[in-house]
PDB file of C-alpha atoms in Angstrom:
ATOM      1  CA  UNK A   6       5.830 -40.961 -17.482  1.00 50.00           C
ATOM      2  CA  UNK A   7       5.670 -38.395 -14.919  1.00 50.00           C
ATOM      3  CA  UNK A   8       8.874 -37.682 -12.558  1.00 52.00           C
ATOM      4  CA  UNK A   9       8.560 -34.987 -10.294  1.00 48.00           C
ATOM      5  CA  UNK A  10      11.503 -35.078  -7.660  1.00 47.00           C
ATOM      6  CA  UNK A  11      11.605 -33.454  -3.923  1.00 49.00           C
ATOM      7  CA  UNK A  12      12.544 -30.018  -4.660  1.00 56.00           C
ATOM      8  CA  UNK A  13      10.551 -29.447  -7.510  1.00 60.00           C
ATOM      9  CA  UNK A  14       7.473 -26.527  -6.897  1.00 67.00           C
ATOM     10  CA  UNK A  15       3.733 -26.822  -8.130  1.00 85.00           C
ATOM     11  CA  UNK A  16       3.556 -23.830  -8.098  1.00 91.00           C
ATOM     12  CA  UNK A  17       6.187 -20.679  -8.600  1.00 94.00           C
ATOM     13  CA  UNK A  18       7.043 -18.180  -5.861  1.00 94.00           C
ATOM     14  CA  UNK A  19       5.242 -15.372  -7.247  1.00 95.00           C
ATOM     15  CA  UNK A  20       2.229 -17.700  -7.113  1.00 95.00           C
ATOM     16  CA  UNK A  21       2.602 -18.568  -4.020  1.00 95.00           C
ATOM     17  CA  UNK A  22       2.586 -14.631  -3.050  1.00 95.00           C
ATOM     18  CA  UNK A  23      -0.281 -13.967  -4.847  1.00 96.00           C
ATOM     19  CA  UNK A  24      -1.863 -16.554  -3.216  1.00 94.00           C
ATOM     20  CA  UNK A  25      -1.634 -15.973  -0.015  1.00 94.00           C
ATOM     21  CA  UNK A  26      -1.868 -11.947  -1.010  1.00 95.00           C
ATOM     22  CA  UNK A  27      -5.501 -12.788  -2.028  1.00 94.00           C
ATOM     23  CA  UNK A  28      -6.311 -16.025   0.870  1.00 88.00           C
ATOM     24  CA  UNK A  29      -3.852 -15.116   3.532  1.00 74.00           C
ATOM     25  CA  UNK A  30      -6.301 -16.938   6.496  1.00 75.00           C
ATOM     26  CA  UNK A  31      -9.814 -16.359   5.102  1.00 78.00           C
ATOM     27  CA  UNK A  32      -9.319 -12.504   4.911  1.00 81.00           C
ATOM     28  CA  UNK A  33      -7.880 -11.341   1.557  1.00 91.00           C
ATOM     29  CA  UNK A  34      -5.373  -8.417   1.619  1.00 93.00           C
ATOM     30  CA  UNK A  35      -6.695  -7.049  -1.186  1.00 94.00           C
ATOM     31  CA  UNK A  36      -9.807  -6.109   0.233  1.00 93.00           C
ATOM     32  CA  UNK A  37      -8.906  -3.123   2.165  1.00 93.00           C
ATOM     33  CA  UNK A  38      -5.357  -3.255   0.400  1.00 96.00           C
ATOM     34  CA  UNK A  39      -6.589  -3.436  -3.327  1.00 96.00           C
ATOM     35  CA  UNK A  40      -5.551  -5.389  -6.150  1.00 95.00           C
ATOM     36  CA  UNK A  41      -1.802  -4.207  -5.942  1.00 96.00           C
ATOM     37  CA  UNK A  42      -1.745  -3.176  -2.594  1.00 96.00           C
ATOM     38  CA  UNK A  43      -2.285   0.836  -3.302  1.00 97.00           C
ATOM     39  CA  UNK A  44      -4.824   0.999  -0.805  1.00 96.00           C
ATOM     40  CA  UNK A  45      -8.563   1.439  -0.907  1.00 96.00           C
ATOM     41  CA  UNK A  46     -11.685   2.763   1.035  1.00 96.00           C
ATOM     42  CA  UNK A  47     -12.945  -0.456   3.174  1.00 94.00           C
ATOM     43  CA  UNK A  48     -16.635   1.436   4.075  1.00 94.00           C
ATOM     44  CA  UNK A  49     -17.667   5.097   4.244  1.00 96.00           C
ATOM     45  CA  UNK A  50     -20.021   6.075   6.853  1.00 96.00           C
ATOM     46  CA  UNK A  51     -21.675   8.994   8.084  1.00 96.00           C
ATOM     47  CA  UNK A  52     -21.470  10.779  12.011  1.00 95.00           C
ATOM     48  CA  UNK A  53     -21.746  13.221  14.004  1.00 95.00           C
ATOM     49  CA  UNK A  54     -18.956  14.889  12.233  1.00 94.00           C
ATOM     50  CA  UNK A  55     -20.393  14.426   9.005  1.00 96.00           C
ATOM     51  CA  UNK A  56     -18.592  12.077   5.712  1.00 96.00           C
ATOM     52  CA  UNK A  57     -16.046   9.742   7.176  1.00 96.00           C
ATOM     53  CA  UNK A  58     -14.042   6.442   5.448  1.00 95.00           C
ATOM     54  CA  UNK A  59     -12.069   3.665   6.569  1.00 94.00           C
ATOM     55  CA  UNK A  60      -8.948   3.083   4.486  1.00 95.00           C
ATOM     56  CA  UNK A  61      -6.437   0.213   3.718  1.00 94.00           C
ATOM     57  CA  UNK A  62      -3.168   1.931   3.347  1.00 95.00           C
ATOM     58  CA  UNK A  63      -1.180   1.752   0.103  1.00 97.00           C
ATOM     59  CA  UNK A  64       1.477  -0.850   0.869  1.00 97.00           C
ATOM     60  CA  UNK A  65       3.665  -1.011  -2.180  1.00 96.00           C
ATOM     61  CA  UNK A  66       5.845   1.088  -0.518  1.00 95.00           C
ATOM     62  CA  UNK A  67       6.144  -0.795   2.605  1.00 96.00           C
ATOM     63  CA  UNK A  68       9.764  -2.917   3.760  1.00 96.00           C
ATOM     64  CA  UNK A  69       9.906  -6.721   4.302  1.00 97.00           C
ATOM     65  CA  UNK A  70      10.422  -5.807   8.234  1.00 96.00           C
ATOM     66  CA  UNK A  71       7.222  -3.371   8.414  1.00 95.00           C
ATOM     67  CA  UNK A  72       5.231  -5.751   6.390  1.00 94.00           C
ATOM     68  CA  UNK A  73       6.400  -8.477   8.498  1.00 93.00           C
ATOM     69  CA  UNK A  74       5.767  -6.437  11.930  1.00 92.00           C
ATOM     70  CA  UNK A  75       1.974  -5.109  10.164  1.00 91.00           C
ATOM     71  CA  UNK A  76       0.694  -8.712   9.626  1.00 90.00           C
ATOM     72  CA  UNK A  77       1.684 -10.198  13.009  1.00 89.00           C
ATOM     73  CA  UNK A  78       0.675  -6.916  15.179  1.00 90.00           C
ATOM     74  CA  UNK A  79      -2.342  -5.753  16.375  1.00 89.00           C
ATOM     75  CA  UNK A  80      -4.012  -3.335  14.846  1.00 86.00           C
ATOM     76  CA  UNK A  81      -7.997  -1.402  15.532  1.00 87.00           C
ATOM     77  CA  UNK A  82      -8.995  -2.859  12.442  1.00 87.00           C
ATOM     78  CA  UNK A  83      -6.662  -5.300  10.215  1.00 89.00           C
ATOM     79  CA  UNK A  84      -7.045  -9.223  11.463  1.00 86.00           C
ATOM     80  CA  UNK A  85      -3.147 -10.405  13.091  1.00 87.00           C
ATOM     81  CA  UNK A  86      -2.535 -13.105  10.476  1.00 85.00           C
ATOM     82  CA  UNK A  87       0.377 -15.575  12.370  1.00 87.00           C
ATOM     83  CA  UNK A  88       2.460 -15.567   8.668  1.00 91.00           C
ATOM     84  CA  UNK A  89       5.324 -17.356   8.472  1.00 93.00           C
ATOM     85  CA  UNK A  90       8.626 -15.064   7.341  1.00 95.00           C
ATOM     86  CA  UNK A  91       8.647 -17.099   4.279  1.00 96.00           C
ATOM     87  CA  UNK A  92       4.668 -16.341   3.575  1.00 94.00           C
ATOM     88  CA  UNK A  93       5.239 -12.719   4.450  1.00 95.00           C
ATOM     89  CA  UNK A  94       8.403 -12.650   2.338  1.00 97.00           C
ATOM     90  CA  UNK A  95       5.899 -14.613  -0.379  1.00 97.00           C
ATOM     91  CA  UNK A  96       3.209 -11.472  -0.233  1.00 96.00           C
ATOM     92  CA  UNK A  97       6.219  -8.728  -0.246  1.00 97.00           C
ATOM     93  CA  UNK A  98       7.777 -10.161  -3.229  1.00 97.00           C
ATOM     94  CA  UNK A  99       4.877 -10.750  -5.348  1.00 97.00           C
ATOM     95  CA  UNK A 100       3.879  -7.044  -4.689  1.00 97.00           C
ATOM     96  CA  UNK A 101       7.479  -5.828  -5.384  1.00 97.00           C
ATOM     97  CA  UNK A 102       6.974  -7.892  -9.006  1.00 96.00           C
ATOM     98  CA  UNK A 103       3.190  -6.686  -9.148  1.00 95.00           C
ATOM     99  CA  UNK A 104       4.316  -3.101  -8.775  1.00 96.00           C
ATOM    100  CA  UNK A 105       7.889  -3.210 -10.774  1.00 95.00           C
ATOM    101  CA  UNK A 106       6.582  -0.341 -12.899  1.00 95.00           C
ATOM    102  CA  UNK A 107       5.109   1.893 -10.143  1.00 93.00           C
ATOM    103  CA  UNK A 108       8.282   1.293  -8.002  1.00 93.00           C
ATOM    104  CA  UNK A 109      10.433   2.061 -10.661  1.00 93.00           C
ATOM    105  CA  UNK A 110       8.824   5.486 -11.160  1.00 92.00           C
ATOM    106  CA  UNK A 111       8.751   6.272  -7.508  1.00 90.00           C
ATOM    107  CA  UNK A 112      13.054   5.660  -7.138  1.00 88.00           C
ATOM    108  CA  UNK A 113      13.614   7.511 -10.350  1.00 89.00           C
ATOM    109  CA  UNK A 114      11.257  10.398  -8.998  1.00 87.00           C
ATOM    110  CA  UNK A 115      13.433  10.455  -5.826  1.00 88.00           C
ATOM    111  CA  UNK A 116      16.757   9.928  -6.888  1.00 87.00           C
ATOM    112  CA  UNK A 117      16.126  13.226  -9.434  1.00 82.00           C
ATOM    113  CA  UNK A 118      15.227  15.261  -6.652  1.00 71.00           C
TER     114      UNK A 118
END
């Protein structure tokens, strides 16, 4: 027999993040974000003033307030996705996990200088 009570999750936390890091509202971060959120080239184009690109920041970097402010703002080109805190605090999270490694690196890197 099966007995799941009130405050038990389907799913964990860091799911959740990834989740809504991939579906957010039809427009997945990691599209112009990439897989951990390092950033990627959304479309190259040519113009007047020859090669240009479009790129999704790296964002593994990024605070829980500038995240938080980045996905409700407007911006020229990212969609203003009405997150909750908790689903923005979700996405942050699950990147901080994703990126334990790289972020590690980064504060060792800085602390030594």
């Amino acid at each position: 027999m099966l007995n799941l009570s009130a405050d038990e999750d389907f799913i964990s936390h860091y799911e959740y993040g990834e989740m809504l890091y991939h579906n957010p509202r039809g427009v997945s971060c990691s599209q112009c974000h990439g897989e951990s959120g390092e950033g990627t080239t959304i479309v190259e184009f040519r113009d007047i003033h020859g090669k240009q690109a479009i790129q999704g920041p790296d964002i593994r970097q990024e605070n829980l307030s500038s995240m938080f402010n980045a996905v409700n703002g407007y911006h020229k080109i990212m969609p203003r996705y009405y997150l909750t805190e908790e689903e923005v605090k979700a996405i942050y999270d699950y990147l901080q996990e994703k990126n334990r490694e790289y972020l590690s690196k980064i504060q060792e890197r800085n602390s030594t200088k």
